[in-house]
PDB file of C-alpha atoms in Angstrom:
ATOM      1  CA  UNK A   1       0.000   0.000   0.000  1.00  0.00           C
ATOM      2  CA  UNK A   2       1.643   3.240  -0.740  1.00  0.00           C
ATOM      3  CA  UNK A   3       1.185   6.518   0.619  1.00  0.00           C
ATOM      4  CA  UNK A   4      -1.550   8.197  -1.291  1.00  0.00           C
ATOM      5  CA  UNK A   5      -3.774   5.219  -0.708  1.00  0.00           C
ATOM      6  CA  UNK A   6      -3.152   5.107   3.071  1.00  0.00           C
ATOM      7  CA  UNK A   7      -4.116   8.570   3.333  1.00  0.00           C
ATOM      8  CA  UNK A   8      -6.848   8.496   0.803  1.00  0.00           C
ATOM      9  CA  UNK A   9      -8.185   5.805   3.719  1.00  0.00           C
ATOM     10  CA  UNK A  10      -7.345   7.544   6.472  1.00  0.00           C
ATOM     11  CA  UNK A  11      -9.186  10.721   4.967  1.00  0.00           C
ATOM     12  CA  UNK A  12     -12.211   8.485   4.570  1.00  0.00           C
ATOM     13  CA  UNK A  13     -12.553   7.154   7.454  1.00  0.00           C
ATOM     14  CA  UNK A  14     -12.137  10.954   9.153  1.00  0.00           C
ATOM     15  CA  UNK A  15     -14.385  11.804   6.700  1.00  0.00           C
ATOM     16  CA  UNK A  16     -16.909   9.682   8.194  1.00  0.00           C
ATOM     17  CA  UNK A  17     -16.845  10.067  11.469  1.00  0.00           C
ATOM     18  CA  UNK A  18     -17.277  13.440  11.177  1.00  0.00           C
ATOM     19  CA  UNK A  19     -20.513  12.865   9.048  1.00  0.00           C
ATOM     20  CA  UNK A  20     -21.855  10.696  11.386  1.00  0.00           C
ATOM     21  CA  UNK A  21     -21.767  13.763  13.944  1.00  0.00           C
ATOM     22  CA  UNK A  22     -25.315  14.604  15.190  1.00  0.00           C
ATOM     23  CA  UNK A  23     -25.584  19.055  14.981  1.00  0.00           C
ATOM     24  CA  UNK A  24     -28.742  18.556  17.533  1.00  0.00           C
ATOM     25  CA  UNK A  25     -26.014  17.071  19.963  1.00  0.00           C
ATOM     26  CA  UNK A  26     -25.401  19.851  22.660  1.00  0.00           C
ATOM     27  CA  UNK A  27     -21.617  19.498  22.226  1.00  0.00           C
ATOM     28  CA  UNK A  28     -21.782  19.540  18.655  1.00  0.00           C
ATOM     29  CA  UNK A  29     -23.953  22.577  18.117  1.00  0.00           C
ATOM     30  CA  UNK A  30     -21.772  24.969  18.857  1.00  0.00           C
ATOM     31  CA  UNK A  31     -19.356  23.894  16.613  1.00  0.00           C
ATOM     32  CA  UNK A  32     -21.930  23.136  13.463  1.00  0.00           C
ATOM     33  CA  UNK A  33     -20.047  25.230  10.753  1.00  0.00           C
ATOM     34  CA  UNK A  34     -16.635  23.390  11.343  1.00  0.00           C
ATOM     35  CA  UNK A  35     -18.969  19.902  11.147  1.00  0.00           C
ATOM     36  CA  UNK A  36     -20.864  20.663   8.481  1.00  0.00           C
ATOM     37  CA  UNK A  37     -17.785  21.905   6.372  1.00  0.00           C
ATOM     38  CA  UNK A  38     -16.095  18.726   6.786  1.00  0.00           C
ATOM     39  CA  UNK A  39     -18.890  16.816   6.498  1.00  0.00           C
ATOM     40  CA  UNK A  40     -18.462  17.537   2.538  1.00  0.00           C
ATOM     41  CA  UNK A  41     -16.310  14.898   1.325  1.00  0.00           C
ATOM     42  CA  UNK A  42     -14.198  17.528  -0.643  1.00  0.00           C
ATOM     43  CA  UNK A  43     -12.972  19.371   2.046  1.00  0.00           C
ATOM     44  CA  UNK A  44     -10.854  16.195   2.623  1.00  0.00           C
ATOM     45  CA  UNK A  45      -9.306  15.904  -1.013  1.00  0.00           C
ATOM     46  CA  UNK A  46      -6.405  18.873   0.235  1.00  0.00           C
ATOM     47  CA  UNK A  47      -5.941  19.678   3.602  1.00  0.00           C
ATOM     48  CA  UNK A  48      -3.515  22.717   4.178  1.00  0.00           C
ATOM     49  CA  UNK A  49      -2.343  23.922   7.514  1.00  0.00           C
ATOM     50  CA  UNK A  50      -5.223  25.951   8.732  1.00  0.00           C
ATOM     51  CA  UNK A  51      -7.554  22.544   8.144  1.00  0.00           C
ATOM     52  CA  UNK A  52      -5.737  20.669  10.392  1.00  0.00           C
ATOM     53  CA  UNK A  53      -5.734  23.550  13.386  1.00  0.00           C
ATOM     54  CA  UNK A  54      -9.579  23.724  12.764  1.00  0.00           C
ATOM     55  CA  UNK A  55      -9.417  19.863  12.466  1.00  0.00           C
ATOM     56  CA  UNK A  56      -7.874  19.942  15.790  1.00  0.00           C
ATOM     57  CA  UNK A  57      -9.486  22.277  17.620  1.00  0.00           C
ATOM     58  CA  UNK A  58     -12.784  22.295  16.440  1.00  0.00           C
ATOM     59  CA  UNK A  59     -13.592  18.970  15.334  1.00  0.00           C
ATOM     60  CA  UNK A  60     -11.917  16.481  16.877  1.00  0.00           C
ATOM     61  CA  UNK A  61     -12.932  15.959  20.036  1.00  0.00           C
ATOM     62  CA  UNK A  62     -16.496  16.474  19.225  1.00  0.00           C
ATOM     63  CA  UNK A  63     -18.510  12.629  19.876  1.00  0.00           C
ATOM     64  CA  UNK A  64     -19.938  10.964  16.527  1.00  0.00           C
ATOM     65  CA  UNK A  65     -22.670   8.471  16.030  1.00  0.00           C
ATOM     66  CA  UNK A  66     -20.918   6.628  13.955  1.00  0.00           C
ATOM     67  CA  UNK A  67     -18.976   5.093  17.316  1.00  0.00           C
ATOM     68  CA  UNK A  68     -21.780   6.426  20.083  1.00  0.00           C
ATOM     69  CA  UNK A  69     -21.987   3.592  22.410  1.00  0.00           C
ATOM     70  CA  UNK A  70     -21.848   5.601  25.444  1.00  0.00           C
ATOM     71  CA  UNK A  71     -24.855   5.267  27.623  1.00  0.00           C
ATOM     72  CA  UNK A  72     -23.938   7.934  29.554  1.00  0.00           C
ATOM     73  CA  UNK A  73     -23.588  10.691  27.324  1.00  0.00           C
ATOM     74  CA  UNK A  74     -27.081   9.558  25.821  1.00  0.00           C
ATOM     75  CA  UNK A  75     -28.493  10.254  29.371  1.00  0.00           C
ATOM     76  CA  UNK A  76     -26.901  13.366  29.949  1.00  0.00           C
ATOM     77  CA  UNK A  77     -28.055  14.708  26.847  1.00  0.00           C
ATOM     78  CA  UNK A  78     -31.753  13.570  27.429  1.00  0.00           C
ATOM     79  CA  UNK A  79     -31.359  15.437  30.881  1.00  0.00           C
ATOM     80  CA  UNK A  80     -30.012  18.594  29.345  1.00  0.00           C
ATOM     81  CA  UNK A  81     -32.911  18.399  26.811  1.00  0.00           C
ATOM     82  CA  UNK A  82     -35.534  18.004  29.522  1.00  0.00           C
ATOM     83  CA  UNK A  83     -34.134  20.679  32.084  1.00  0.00           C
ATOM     84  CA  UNK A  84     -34.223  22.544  28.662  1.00  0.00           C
ATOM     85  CA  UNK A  85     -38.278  22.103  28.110  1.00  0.00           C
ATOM     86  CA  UNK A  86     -39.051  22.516  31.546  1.00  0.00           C
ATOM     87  CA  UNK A  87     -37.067  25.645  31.960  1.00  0.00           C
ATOM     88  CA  UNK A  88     -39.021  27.246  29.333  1.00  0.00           C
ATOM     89  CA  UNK A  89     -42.269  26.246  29.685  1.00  0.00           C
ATOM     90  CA  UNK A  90     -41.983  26.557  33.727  1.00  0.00           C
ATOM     91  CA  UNK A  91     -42.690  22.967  34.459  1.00  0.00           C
ATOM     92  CA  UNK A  92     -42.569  21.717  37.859  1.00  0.00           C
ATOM     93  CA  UNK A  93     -39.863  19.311  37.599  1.00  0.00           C
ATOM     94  CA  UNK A  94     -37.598  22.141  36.922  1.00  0.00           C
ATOM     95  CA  UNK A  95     -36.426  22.281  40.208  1.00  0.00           C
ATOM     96  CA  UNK A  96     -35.503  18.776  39.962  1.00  0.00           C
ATOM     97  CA  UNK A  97     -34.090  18.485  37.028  1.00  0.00           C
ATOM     98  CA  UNK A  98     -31.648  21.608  38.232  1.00  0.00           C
ATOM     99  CA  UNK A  99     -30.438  19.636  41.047  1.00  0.00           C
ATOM    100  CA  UNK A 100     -29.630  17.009  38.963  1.00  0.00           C
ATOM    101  CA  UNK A 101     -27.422  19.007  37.045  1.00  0.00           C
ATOM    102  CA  UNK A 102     -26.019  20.768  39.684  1.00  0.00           C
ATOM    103  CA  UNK A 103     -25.002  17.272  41.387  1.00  0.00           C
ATOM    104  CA  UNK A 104     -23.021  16.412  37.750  1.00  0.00           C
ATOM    105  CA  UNK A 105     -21.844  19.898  37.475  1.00  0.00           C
ATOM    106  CA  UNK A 106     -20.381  19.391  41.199  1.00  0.00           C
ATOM    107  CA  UNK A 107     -18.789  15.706  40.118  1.00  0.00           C
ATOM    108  CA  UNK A 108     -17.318  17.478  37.195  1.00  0.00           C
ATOM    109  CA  UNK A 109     -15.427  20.431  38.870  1.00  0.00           C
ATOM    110  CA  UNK A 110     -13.227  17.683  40.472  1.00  0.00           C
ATOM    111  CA  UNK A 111     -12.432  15.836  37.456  1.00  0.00           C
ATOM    112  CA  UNK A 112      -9.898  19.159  36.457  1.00  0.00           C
ATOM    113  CA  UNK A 113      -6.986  16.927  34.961  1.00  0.00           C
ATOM    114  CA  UNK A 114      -9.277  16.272  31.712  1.00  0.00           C
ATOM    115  CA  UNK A 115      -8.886  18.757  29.333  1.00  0.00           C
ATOM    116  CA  UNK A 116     -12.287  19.013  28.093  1.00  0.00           C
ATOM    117  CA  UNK A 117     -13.811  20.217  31.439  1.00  0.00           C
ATOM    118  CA  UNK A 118     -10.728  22.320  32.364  1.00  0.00           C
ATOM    119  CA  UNK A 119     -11.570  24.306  29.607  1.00  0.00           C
ATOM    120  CA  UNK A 120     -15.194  25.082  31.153  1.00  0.00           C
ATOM    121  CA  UNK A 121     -13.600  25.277  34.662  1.00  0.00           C
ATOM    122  CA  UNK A 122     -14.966  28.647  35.446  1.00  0.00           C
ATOM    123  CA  UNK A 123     -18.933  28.082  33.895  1.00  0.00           C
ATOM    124  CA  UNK A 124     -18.712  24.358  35.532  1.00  0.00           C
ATOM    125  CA  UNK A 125     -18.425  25.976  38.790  1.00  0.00           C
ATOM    126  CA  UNK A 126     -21.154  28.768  38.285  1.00  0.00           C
ATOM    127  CA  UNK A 127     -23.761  25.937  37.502  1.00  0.00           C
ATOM    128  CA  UNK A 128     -23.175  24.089  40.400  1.00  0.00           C
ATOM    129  CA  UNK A 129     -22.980  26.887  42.797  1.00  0.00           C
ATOM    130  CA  UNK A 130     -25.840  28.984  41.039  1.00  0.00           C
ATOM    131  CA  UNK A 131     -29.216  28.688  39.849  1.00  0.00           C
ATOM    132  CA  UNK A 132     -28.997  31.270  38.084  1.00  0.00           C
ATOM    133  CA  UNK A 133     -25.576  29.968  36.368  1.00  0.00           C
ATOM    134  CA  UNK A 134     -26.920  26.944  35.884  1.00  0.00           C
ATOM    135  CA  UNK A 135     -29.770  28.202  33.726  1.00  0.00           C
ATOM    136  CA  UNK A 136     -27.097  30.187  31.702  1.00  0.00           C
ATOM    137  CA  UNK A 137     -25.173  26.938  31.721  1.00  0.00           C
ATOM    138  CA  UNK A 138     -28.179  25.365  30.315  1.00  0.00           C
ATOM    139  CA  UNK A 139     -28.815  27.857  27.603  1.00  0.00           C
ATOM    140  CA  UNK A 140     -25.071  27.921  26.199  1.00  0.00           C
ATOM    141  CA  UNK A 141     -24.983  24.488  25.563  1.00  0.00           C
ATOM    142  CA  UNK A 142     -28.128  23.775  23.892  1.00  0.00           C
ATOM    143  CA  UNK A 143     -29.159  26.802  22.283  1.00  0.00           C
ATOM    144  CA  UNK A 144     -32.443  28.791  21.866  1.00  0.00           C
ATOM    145  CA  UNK A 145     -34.920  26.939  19.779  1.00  0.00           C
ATOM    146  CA  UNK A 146     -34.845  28.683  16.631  1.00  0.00           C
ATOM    147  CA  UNK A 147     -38.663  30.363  16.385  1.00  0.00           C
ATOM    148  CA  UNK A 148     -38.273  31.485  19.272  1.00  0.00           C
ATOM    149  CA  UNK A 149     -35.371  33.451  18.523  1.00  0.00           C
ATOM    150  CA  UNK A 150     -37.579  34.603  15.285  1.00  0.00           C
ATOM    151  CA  UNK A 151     -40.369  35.803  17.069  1.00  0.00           C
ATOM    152  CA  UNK A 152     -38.079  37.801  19.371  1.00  0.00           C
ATOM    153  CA  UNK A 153     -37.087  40.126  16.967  1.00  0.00           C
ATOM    154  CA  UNK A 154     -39.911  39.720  14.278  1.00  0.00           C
ATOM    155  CA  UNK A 155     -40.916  43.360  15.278  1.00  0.00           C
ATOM    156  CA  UNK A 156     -37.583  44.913  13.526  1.00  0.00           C
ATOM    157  CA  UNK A 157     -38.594  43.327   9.868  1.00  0.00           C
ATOM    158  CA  UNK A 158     -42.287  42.140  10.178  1.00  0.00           C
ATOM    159  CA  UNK A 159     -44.600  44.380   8.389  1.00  0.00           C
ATOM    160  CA  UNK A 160     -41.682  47.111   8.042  1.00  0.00           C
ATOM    161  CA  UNK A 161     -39.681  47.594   5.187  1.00  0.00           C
ATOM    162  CA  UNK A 162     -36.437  46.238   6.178  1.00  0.00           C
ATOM    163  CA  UNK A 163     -33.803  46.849   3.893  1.00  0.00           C
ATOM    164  CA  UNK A 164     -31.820  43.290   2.467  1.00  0.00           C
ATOM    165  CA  UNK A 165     -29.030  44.429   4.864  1.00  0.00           C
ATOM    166  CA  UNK A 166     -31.407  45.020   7.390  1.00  0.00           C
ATOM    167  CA  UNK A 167     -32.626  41.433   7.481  1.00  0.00           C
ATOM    168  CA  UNK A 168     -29.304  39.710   7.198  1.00  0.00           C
ATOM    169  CA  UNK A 169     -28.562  42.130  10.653  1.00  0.00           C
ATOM    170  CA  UNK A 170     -31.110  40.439  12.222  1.00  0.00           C
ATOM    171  CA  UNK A 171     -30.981  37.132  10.859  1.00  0.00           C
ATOM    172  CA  UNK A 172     -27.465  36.758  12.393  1.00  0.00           C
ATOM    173  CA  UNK A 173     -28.347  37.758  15.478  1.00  0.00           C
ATOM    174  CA  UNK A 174     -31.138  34.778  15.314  1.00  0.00           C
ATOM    175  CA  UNK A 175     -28.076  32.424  14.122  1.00  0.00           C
ATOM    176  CA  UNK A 176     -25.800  33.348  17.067  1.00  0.00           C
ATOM    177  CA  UNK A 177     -28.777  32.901  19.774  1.00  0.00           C
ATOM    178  CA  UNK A 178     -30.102  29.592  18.217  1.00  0.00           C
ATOM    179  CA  UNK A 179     -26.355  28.378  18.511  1.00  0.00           C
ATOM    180  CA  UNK A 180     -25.342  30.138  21.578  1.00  0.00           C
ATOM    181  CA  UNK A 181     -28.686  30.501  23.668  1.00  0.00           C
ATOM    182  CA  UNK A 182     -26.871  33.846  24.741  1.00  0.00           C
ATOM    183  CA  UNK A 183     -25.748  37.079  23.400  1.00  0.00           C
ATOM    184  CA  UNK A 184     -24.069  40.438  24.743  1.00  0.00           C
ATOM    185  CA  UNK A 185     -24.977  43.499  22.977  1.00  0.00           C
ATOM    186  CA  UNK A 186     -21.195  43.751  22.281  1.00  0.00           C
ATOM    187  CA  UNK A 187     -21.152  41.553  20.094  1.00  0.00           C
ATOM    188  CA  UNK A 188     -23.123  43.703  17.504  1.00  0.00           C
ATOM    189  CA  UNK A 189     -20.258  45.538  17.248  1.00  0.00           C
ATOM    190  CA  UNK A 190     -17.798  42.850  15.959  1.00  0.00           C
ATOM    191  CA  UNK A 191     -17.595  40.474  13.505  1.00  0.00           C
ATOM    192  CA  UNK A 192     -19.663  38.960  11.657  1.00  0.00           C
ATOM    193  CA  UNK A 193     -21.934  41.957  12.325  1.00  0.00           C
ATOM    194  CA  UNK A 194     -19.799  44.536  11.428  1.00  0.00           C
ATOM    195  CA  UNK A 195     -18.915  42.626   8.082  1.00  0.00           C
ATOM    196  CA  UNK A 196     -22.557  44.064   7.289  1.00  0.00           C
ATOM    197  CA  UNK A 197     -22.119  47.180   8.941  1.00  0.00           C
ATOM    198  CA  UNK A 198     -18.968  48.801  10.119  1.00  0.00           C
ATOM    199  CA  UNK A 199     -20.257  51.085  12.188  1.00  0.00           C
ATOM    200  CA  UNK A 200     -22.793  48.830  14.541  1.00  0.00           C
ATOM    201  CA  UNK A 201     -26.292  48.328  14.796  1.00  0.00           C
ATOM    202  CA  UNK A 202     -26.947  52.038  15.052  1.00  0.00           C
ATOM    203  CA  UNK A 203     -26.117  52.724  10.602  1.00  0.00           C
ATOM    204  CA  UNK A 204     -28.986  50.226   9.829  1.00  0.00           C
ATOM    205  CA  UNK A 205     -31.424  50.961  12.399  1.00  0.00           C
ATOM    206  CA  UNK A 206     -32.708  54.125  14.134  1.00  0.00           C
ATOM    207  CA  UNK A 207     -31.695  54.786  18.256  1.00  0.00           C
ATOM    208  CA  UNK A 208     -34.703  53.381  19.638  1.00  0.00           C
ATOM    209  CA  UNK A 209     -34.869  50.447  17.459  1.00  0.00           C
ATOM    210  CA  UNK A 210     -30.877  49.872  18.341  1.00  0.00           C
ATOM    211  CA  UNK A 211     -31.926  50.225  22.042  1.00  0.00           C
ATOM    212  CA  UNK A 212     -34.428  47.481  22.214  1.00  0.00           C
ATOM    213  CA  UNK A 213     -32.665  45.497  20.387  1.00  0.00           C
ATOM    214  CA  UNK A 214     -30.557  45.765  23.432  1.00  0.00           C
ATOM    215  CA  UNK A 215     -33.421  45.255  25.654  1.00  0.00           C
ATOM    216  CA  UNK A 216     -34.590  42.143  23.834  1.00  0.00           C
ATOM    217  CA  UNK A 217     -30.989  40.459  24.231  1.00  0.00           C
ATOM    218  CA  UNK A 218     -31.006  41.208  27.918  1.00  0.00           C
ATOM    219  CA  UNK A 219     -34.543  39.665  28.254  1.00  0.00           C
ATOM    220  CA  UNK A 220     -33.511  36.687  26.660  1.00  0.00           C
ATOM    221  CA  UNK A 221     -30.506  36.308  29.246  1.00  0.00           C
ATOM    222  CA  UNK A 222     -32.845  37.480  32.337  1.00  0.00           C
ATOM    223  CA  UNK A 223     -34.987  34.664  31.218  1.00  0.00           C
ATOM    224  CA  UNK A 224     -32.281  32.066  31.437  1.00  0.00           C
ATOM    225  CA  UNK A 225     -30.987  33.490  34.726  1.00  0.00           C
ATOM    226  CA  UNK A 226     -34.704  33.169  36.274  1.00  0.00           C
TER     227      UNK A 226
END
């Protein structure tokens, strides 16, 4: 076997593992444009130096389907999703469900030697000291459902006459919050954002829209603190 065939193997097998990764998995989610651009089975054929560093950072130690066997991570998802569903429709076995979390949050801030929760050290620790941490917690790691994030701020292009700039503005921030769950108002004001408009929110919208914008963003994050 020579060299271009081993790697044309290797690259396959890569390849599919990283198809086989599920963008509705909490982990995953936040990483969906690195997953879905390897997912293409041409953005294997070359891979120059900055692949491999988003390879290796990004991808790599996200779980795939194609190997999922671990019973564990299948609960702790299902509990993320219900503690989800209860949080926002105010269910009573919220309270539960927190607890829960806050117990595996707890377990986790003493497992520090494995780099994967090291890295979320700081937010580990807010969730199990904080209910109000733990619903951020909560919220960065599986998102805001989509419509939701629609509806929010369907009042700055429903029924107005939103310019095509306008209602890519807008339809980023929806992106970012049905990735992230969360968003500072700072973040209008750097990129991708400012790859529409250079100069903020505040050259495509007038002041008071541009202020409850802000308002809307903070709602959404008082909500998750509640």
């Amino acid at each position: 076997m020579d060299d271009a065939q081993l790697r044309d193997e290797l690259a396959g097998f890569l390849h599919q593992q990283v198809a086989a990764m599920n963008l509705d998995n909490f982990v995953v989610r936040p990483r969906r444009k690195w997953v879905e651009r390897f997912a293409k089975l041409e953005s294997w054929h070359k891979l120059d130096a900055n692949a491999h560093t988003e390879l290796s950072q990004q991808v790599a130690d996200l779980p795939t389907a194609l190997l999922d066997n671990d019973e564990d991570a299948k609960r702790f998802d299902l509990l993320v999703l219900r503690t989800q569903l209860a949080l926002l429709q105010a269910l009573p076995d919220y309270a539960a469900l927190r607890e829960r979390l806050q117990a595996i949050a707890s377990a986790l801030e003493e497992q520090e030697a494995i780099p994967a929760i090291k890295a979320h050290t700081e937010v580990i620790a807010q969730a199990a000291e904080q209910s109000h941490g733990l619903g951020i917690f909560i919220r960065s790691l599986v998102g805001l459902d989509r419509e939701t994030a629609k509806q929010a701020f369907s009042q700055f292009v429903v029924g107005t006459s939103a310019t095509a700039s306008q209602l890519e503005f807008i339809n980023l921030i929806v992106n970012y919050l049905t990735e992230n769950g969360l968003m500072d108002a700072a973040r209008l004001y750097a990129s991708p954002f400012t790859d529409i408009s250079q100069q903020g929110p505040e050259a495509l919208f007038l002041p008071a829209r541009v202020t409850e914008m802000v308002r809307v963003l903070d709602e959404i994050r008082a909500r998750a603190m509640a």
